């Protein structure tokens, strides 16, 4: 079979099992778009801004575990997608991004819509390629998928000059089944000796805690994690990225940890004697001040990426390997061994934890007439029976969603944790709904964030995506306002956001259903109504208490044991 | 502490940029960097001199290993090794100074490779510390130009860094 470069790209994607491509055309990719036009299997989703193509592919990948695919043009198409690529990179999301480039003979001449895409994206990709010869195209695409999806996943960019896709030049097509790269060999198995050593330490632990992160979700290791935690009877806390791997309603779950983590989770971290970290990277929002991090603990760390180990915090027992396999092996070692966890000590530890739990750190005013954002998320949970895919943007609403939705399954909570990209939520939901047409998909967002990719409402109409947008409208960049209230004597510099469009009318003008709710008593009814429109997008503008803050909060630079629990409270 | 890290990597355009980028992006210090192809034209060999605490060096080697273009690397300073750097140094050499400079060059086992009425150009090879010592030894006012390649290195013994 002889194919042109454009046709080769389309054929490779199909052979790779890709079903959806998120993109936007332009001069440098016209040959590829022409090849797309001539076939039916590969579905192209036309976004309204290339940033959204990145986030949509990313959301698709997070919801399915399959790599998301993006196609954009050179120059501004490529620069627009960079935020999407960086967002995926920070959260280790597998993605393959195809960017058009000016023809090879004019590269370097400042040609129209030329930009050094490989150079611009280098610091925020797992790897990138510039295809210089048509003969290398299929191999490069295979390598890109291989790199993106193996080891610690991440986005890979392939920059493709226009002459490579010339419909007039055809070569025999062959898509390799396999690639081997001498320079890239991700670890496939954790060291059994280390695993045994870790288990021995776990069996002697008196105040153990599991601290697990996005790596568990990425490696689909929720089951072995849950089995191991329940077998041992240890408490577990999860990072923002890890939520849902161990069920949020599970009895061993302490809630999220870190800056806006629960009192019990952070206190357990502070007092633990054995910390087992799995697929988590000791991010500064999690550790707080590293000098005060888990002061008494022996630390076991399971991670696929050796460079994550001992990067921010010294680890005593490193285990490099895929978390799923390592957790399974650990469980086997536990079950086959004759040692049992320290029951007496654990009983005491749980008693202590229950005392911390009794502080009820996530309480909020439930009698308020103004809708509380926490309540809005709880009602969302109730109406969707806790089974929705929830994407979010960045800010207070994101933290409230993370704290109050109580995710019971992995891949249900989809947010930009590492880069913290406002504008992520709506386009990510497009990817999620594309992957799961029948599922409830909700975007929990803020009036500031939603405006960063609001144009995607048109994409949702074009592809009949019945997404539900739950806007927690506080008229502020709430998270910024909260920091200004706490640390800048309430000088609200440029954080007001009262000037917004009428979101109901705006949504209607995009052809969807817009609703607004202002009183607590109307909230549940409105939410039910929104979700009753099974095949329509509904934008629910929830007017919430503008003064609400996210608690608990560890101030930047403080230790886990120093939290603000409620308005006006002292550090506890 | 000073470390010499020797890297075998794919001889691809952009591989050098990836390494350089890594150092600037993560704020690692880089003292020198040399790179050239090896007998296998698909591979280049890079020698990189850096310094930092043990933790930082550990991160540097891990991050370098993570680069997809890096095939293999070794921290030469972890074992016996030989370090060599070449320097070309142009010195003002008027009549009265010529003898003394010549003597100094001999002591350091250098070679004078270009001569004019008023200057000598000297070629000197050795560990970076030896080149530093030479620069220290000549009168600062006589130095017109210094060109150094940056160190490269190789492990002692019969074993080599190969695939
Ligand atoms: C693209 C981008 N710009 C700026 C920020 C900094 N930032 C973090 S939260 C936030 C405010 C978000 O406001 P809103 O979407 O209304 O959410 P709220 O906190 O009010 O719930 C800002 C500006 C960011 N995270 N992303
Ligand atoms: Mg807001």
Coordinates of N, CA, C and O in Angstrom, one line a residue, chain A residues 63-174:
Chain A
X63 N -9.9 10.1 31.6 CA -11.1 9.3 31.9 C -10.9 7.9 31.4 O -11.6 7.0 31.9
X64 N -10.1 7.6 30.4 CA -10.0 6.3 29.8 C -8.7 5.6 30.1 O -8.7 4.3 30.0
X65 N -7.6 6.3 30.3 CA -6.3 5.6 30.4 C -5.7 5.5 29.0 O -4.5 5.1 28.9
X66 N -6.4 5.8 28.0 CA -5.9 5.8 26.6 C -5.2 7.1 26.2 O -5.7 8.1 26.7
X67 N -4.2 7.1 25.4 CA -3.6 8.4 25.1 C -4.6 9.3 24.3 O -5.3 8.9 23.4
X68 N -4.6 10.6 24.6 CA -5.3 11.6 23.9 C -4.6 12.1 22.7 O -3.3 12.2 22.8
X69 N -5.2 12.4 21.6 CA -4.5 12.8 20.4 C -5.0 14.2 20.0 O -6.2 14.5 20.0
X70 N -4.0 15.0 19.6 CA -4.3 16.4 19.2 C -3.7 16.7 17.9 O -2.6 16.2 17.6
X71 N -4.4 17.5 17.1 CA -3.8 17.9 15.8 C -4.0 19.4 15.6 O -5.2 19.9 15.6
X72 N -2.9 20.2 15.5 CA -3.1 21.6 15.3 C -2.1 22.1 14.3 O -1.1 21.4 13.9
X73 N -2.2 23.3 13.8 CA -1.4 23.8 12.8 C -0.1 24.4 13.4 O 0.1 24.4 14.6
X74 N 0.8 25.0 12.5 CA 2.0 25.5 13.0 C 1.8 26.9 13.7 O 0.7 27.4 13.8
X75 N 2.9 27.5 14.1 CA 2.8 28.9 14.6 C 1.8 29.1 15.7 O 2.0 28.4 16.8
X76 N 0.8 29.9 15.5 CA -0.1 30.1 16.6 C -0.9 28.9 17.0 O -1.3 28.8 18.2
X77 N -1.1 28.0 16.1 CA -1.8 26.7 16.5 C -1.0 26.0 17.6 O -1.5 25.5 18.6
X78 N 0.3 26.0 17.3 CA 1.2 25.3 18.2 C 1.4 26.1 19.5 O 1.3 25.5 20.6
X79 N 1.5 27.4 19.4 CA 1.7 28.1 20.7 C 0.4 28.0 21.5 O 0.5 27.9 22.8
X80 N -0.7 28.1 20.9 CA -2.0 28.0 21.7 C -2.1 26.6 22.4 O -2.7 26.6 23.5
X81 N -1.5 25.6 21.9 CA -1.7 24.3 22.5 C -0.7 24.1 23.6 O -0.8 23.1 24.4
X82 N 0.3 24.9 23.8 CA 1.3 24.7 24.8 C 0.8 24.6 26.2 O 1.2 23.7 27.0
X83 N -0.2 25.4 26.6 CA -0.8 25.3 27.9 C -1.4 23.9 28.1 O -1.3 23.4 29.2
X84 N -2.0 23.4 27.1 CA -2.6 22.1 27.2 C -1.5 21.0 27.4 O -1.7 20.1 28.1
X85 N -0.4 21.2 26.7 CA 0.7 20.2 26.8 C 1.3 20.3 28.2 O 1.6 19.3 28.8
X86 N 1.6 21.5 28.6 CA 2.2 21.7 29.9 C 1.3 21.2 31.1 O 1.8 20.6 32.0
X87 N 0.0 21.3 30.9 CA -0.9 20.8 31.9 C -0.9 19.3 32.0 O -0.8 18.7 33.1
X88 N -0.8 18.7 30.8 CA -0.7 17.2 30.8 C 0.6 16.8 31.3 O 0.7 15.8 32.0
X89 N 1.7 17.5 31.0 CA 3.0 17.1 31.4 C 3.1 17.1 33.0 O 3.6 16.1 33.6
X90 N 2.6 18.1 33.6 CA 2.7 18.2 35.0 C 1.9 17.1 35.8 O 2.3 16.8 36.9
X91 N 0.9 16.6 35.1 CA 0.1 15.5 35.7 C 0.4 14.2 35.1 O -0.3 13.2 35.4
X92 N 1.4 14.1 34.3 CA 1.9 12.8 33.7 C 0.7 12.1 32.9 O 0.4 10.9 33.1
X93 N 0.1 12.9 32.0 CA -1.0 12.4 31.2 C -0.5 12.0 29.8 O 0.2 12.8 29.1
X94 N -0.8 10.7 29.4 CA -0.4 10.3 28.0 C -1.1 11.0 26.9 O -2.3 11.0 26.9
X95 N -0.3 11.7 26.0 CA -0.9 12.4 25.0 C 0.0 12.4 23.8 O 1.2 12.5 24.0
X96 N -0.5 12.4 22.6 CA 0.3 12.6 21.4 C -0.2 13.8 20.7 O -1.4 13.9 20.3
X97 N 0.7 14.8 20.5 CA 0.2 16.1 19.9 C 1.0 16.3 18.6 O 2.2 16.3 18.5
X98 N 0.2 16.3 17.5 CA 0.7 16.5 16.2 C 0.6 18.0 15.8 O -0.5 18.5 15.9
X99 N 1.7 18.6 15.5 CA 1.7 20.0 15.1 C 2.2 20.1 13.7 O 3.2 19.5 13.3
X100 N 1.6 21.0 12.9 CA 2.1 21.2 11.6 C 3.3 22.1 11.7 O 3.5 22.8 12.7
X101 N 4.2 22.1 10.7 CA 5.3 23.0 10.7 C 5.5 23.4 9.2 O 5.0 22.8 8.3
X102 N 6.2 24.5 9.1 CA 6.4 25.0 7.7 C 7.3 24.0 7.0 O 7.9 23.2 7.6
X103 N 7.3 24.0 5.6 CA 8.0 23.0 4.9 C 9.5 23.0 5.2 O 10.1 24.1 5.5
X104 N 10.1 21.8 5.2 CA 11.5 21.7 5.6 C 12.5 22.7 4.9 O 13.4 23.2 5.6
X105 N 12.3 23.0 3.6 CA 13.3 23.9 3.0 C 13.3 25.3 3.6 O 14.3 26.0 3.5
X106 N 12.2 25.7 4.2 CA 12.1 27.1 4.7 C 12.2 27.1 6.3 O 12.2 28.2 6.8
X107 N 12.4 26.0 6.9 CA 12.6 26.0 8.4 C 13.8 26.9 8.7 O 14.8 26.7 8.1
X108 N 13.6 27.8 9.7 CA 14.7 28.6 10.1 C 14.8 29.9 9.3 O 15.6 30.8 9.6
X109 N 13.8 30.2 8.5 CA 13.8 31.4 7.7 C 12.8 32.4 8.2 O 12.5 33.4 7.5
X110 N 12.2 32.2 9.3 CA 11.1 33.0 9.8 C 10.0 33.0 8.8 O 9.4 34.1 8.5
X111 N 9.6 31.9 8.3 CA 8.6 31.8 7.3 C 7.2 32.1 8.0 O 7.1 32.1 9.2
X112 N 6.2 32.3 7.2 CA 4.9 32.6 7.7 C 4.4 31.5 8.6 O 4.5 30.3 8.2
X113 N 4.0 31.8 9.8 CA 3.5 30.9 10.8 C 4.6 29.9 11.2 O 4.3 28.7 11.5
X114 N 5.8 30.3 11.2 CA 6.9 29.4 11.7 C 7.2 29.7 13.1 O 7.3 30.9 13.5
X115 N 7.3 28.7 13.9 CA 7.7 28.9 15.3 C 8.5 27.6 15.6 O 8.2 26.6 15.1
X116 N 9.5 27.7 16.5 CA 10.3 26.6 16.9 C 9.5 25.7 17.9 O 9.8 25.8 19.1
X117 N 8.6 24.9 17.4 CA 7.7 24.2 18.2 C 8.5 23.2 19.1 O 8.2 23.0 20.3
X118 N 9.5 22.5 18.5 CA 10.3 21.6 19.3 C 11.0 22.3 20.5 O 11.0 21.8 21.6
X119 N 11.5 23.5 20.2 CA 12.2 24.3 21.2 C 11.2 24.8 22.3 O 11.5 24.7 23.5
X120 N 10.1 25.3 21.8 CA 9.1 25.9 22.8 C 8.5 24.8 23.7 O 8.3 25.0 24.9
X121 N 8.3 23.6 23.2 CA 7.7 22.6 24.0 C 8.7 21.7 24.7 O 8.2 20.9 25.6
X122 N 9.9 21.8 24.4 CA 10.9 20.9 25.0 C 10.8 20.8 26.5 O 10.8 19.7 27.1
X123 N 10.7 21.9 27.3 CA 10.7 21.7 28.7 C 9.3 21.2 29.3 O 9.2 20.9 30.5
X124 N 8.3 21.1 28.4 CA 7.0 20.6 29.0 C 6.5 19.4 28.2 O 5.3 19.2 28.2
X125 N 7.4 18.6 27.7 CA 7.0 17.3 27.1 C 7.8 16.2 27.7 O 8.9 16.4 28.2
X126 N 7.3 15.0 27.5 CA 8.2 13.8 27.9 C 9.2 13.7 26.8 O 10.4 13.4 27.1
X127 N 8.8 13.9 25.6 CA 9.8 13.9 24.5 C 9.1 14.6 23.3 O 7.9 14.7 23.2
X128 N 9.9 15.1 22.4 CA 9.4 15.6 21.1 C 10.2 15.2 19.9 O 11.4 14.9 20.1
X129 N 9.6 15.3 18.8 CA 10.2 14.9 17.5 C 10.0 16.0 16.4 O 8.9 16.5 16.4
X130 N 10.9 16.2 15.6 CA 10.7 16.9 14.3 C 10.9 15.8 13.2 O 12.0 15.2 13.1
X131 N 9.9 15.6 12.4 CA 10.0 14.6 11.4 C 10.7 15.2 10.1 O 10.1 16.2 9.6
X132 N 11.8 14.7 9.8 CA 12.6 15.3 8.7 C 12.5 14.5 7.4 O 12.8 15.1 6.3
X133 N 12.1 13.3 7.5 CA 12.0 12.5 6.3 C 10.7 11.7 6.3 O 10.3 11.1 7.4
X134 N 10.0 11.6 5.2 CA 8.7 10.9 5.1 C 8.9 9.4 5.6 O 8.0 8.9 6.2
X135 N 10.1 8.9 5.3 CA 10.3 7.5 5.6 C 10.3 7.3 7.1 O 10.1 6.2 7.6
X136 N 10.5 8.3 7.9 CA 10.6 8.2 9.4 C 9.2 8.4 10.0 O 9.1 8.2 11.2
X137 N 8.2 8.8 9.2 CA 7.0 9.3 9.8 C 6.3 8.2 10.6 O 5.9 8.4 11.8
X138 N 6.1 7.0 10.0 CA 5.3 6.0 10.7 C 6.0 5.5 12.0 O 5.4 5.4 13.1
X139 N 7.3 5.3 11.9 CA 8.2 4.9 13.0 C 8.1 5.9 14.1 O 8.0 5.6 15.3
X140 N 8.1 7.2 13.8 CA 8.1 8.3 14.8 C 6.8 8.3 15.5 O 6.7 8.4 16.7
X141 N 5.7 8.1 14.8 CA 4.4 8.0 15.4 C 4.3 6.9 16.4 O 3.8 7.0 17.5
X142 N 4.8 5.7 16.0 CA 4.8 4.5 16.9 C 5.6 4.8 18.1 O 5.2 4.5 19.2
X143 N 6.8 5.4 17.9 CA 7.6 5.8 19.1 C 6.9 6.7 20.0 O 7.0 6.6 21.2
X144 N 6.2 7.7 19.4 CA 5.5 8.7 20.2 C 4.5 8.1 21.1 O 4.4 8.4 22.3
X145 N 3.7 7.2 20.6 CA 2.7 6.5 21.4 C 3.3 5.6 22.5 O 2.9 5.6 23.6
X146 N 4.4 5.0 22.1 CA 5.1 4.1 23.0 C 5.7 4.9 24.2 O 5.5 4.6 25.4
X147 N 6.3 6.0 23.9 CA 6.9 6.9 25.0 C 5.8 7.5 25.8 O 5.9 7.5 27.0
X148 N 4.7 8.0 25.1 CA 3.7 8.7 25.9 C 3.0 7.7 26.9 O 2.6 8.2 28.0
X149 N 2.9 6.5 26.6 CA 2.0 5.6 27.4 C 2.8 4.7 28.3 O 2.1 4.0 29.1
X150 N 4.1 4.6 28.2 CA 4.8 3.6 29.0 C 5.6 4.4 30.1 O 5.8 5.6 30.0
X151 N 6.1 3.7 31.1 CA 6.9 4.3 32.2 C 6.0 5.3 32.8 O 4.8 5.1 33.1
X152 N 6.6 6.5 33.2 CA 5.8 7.6 33.7 C 5.2 8.2 32.5 O 6.0 8.8 31.7
X153 N 3.9 8.2 32.3 CA 3.3 8.7 31.1 C 3.5 10.2 30.9 O 3.9 10.9 31.9
X154 N 3.3 10.7 29.7 CA 3.4 12.1 29.5 C 3.1 12.5 28.0 O 3.0 11.6 27.2
X155 N 3.0 13.8 27.8 CA 2.7 14.2 26.4 C 4.0 14.1 25.5 O 5.1 14.4 25.9
X156 N 3.8 13.7 24.3 CA 4.8 13.7 23.2 C 4.3 14.6 22.1 O 3.2 14.4 21.6
X157 N 5.2 15.5 21.6 CA 4.8 16.3 20.5 C 5.6 15.8 19.2 O 6.8 15.5 19.3
X158 N 4.9 15.7 18.1 CA 5.5 15.4 16.8 C 5.3 16.6 15.9 O 4.1 16.9 15.6
X159 N 6.3 17.3 15.5 CA 6.3 18.4 14.6 C 6.5 17.9 13.2 O 7.5 17.3 12.9
X160 N 5.5 18.2 12.3 CA 5.5 17.6 11.0 C 5.5 18.7 9.9 O 4.5 19.4 9.7
X161 N 6.6 18.9 9.3 CA 6.7 20.0 8.2 C 5.7 19.6 7.1 O 5.4 18.4 6.8
X162 N 5.2 20.7 6.4 CA 4.1 20.5 5.5 C 4.5 19.6 4.3 O 3.7 18.8 3.8
X163 N 5.8 19.7 3.8 CA 6.2 18.9 2.7 C 6.2 17.4 2.9 O 6.1 16.6 2.0
X164 N 6.3 17.1 4.2 CA 6.3 15.6 4.6 C 4.9 15.0 4.3 O 4.8 13.9 4.1
X165 N 3.9 15.9 4.3 CA 2.5 15.4 4.1 C 2.0 15.6 2.7 O 0.8 15.4 2.4
X166 N 2.9 16.0 1.8 CA 2.5 16.3 0.4 C 1.8 15.1 -0.2 O 2.3 14.0 -0.3
X167 N 0.5 15.4 -0.7 CA -0.3 14.3 -1.3 C 0.4 13.7 -2.5 O 0.0 12.6 -3.0
X168 N 1.3 14.4 -3.2 CA 1.9 14.0 -4.4 C 3.0 13.0 -4.2 O 3.4 12.3 -5.1
X169 N 3.5 12.8 -3.0 CA 4.6 11.9 -2.7 C 4.1 10.7 -1.9 O 3.7 10.9 -0.8
X170 N 4.2 9.6 -2.4 CA 3.7 8.4 -1.7 C 4.8 7.4 -1.5 O 5.6 7.2 -2.4
X171 N 4.7 6.7 -0.4 CA 5.7 5.6 -0.2 C 5.0 4.4 0.4 O 3.8 4.5 0.9
X172 N 5.6 3.2 0.4 CA 4.9 2.1 0.9 C 4.7 2.3 2.4 O 5.5 2.8 3.1
X173 N 3.5 1.8 2.8 CA 3.1 2.1 4.2 C 3.3 0.8 5.1 O 2.9 -0.3 4.7
X174 N 3.9 1.0 6.2 CA 4.1 -0.1 7.2 C 4.1 0.5 8.6 O 4.9 1.3 8.9

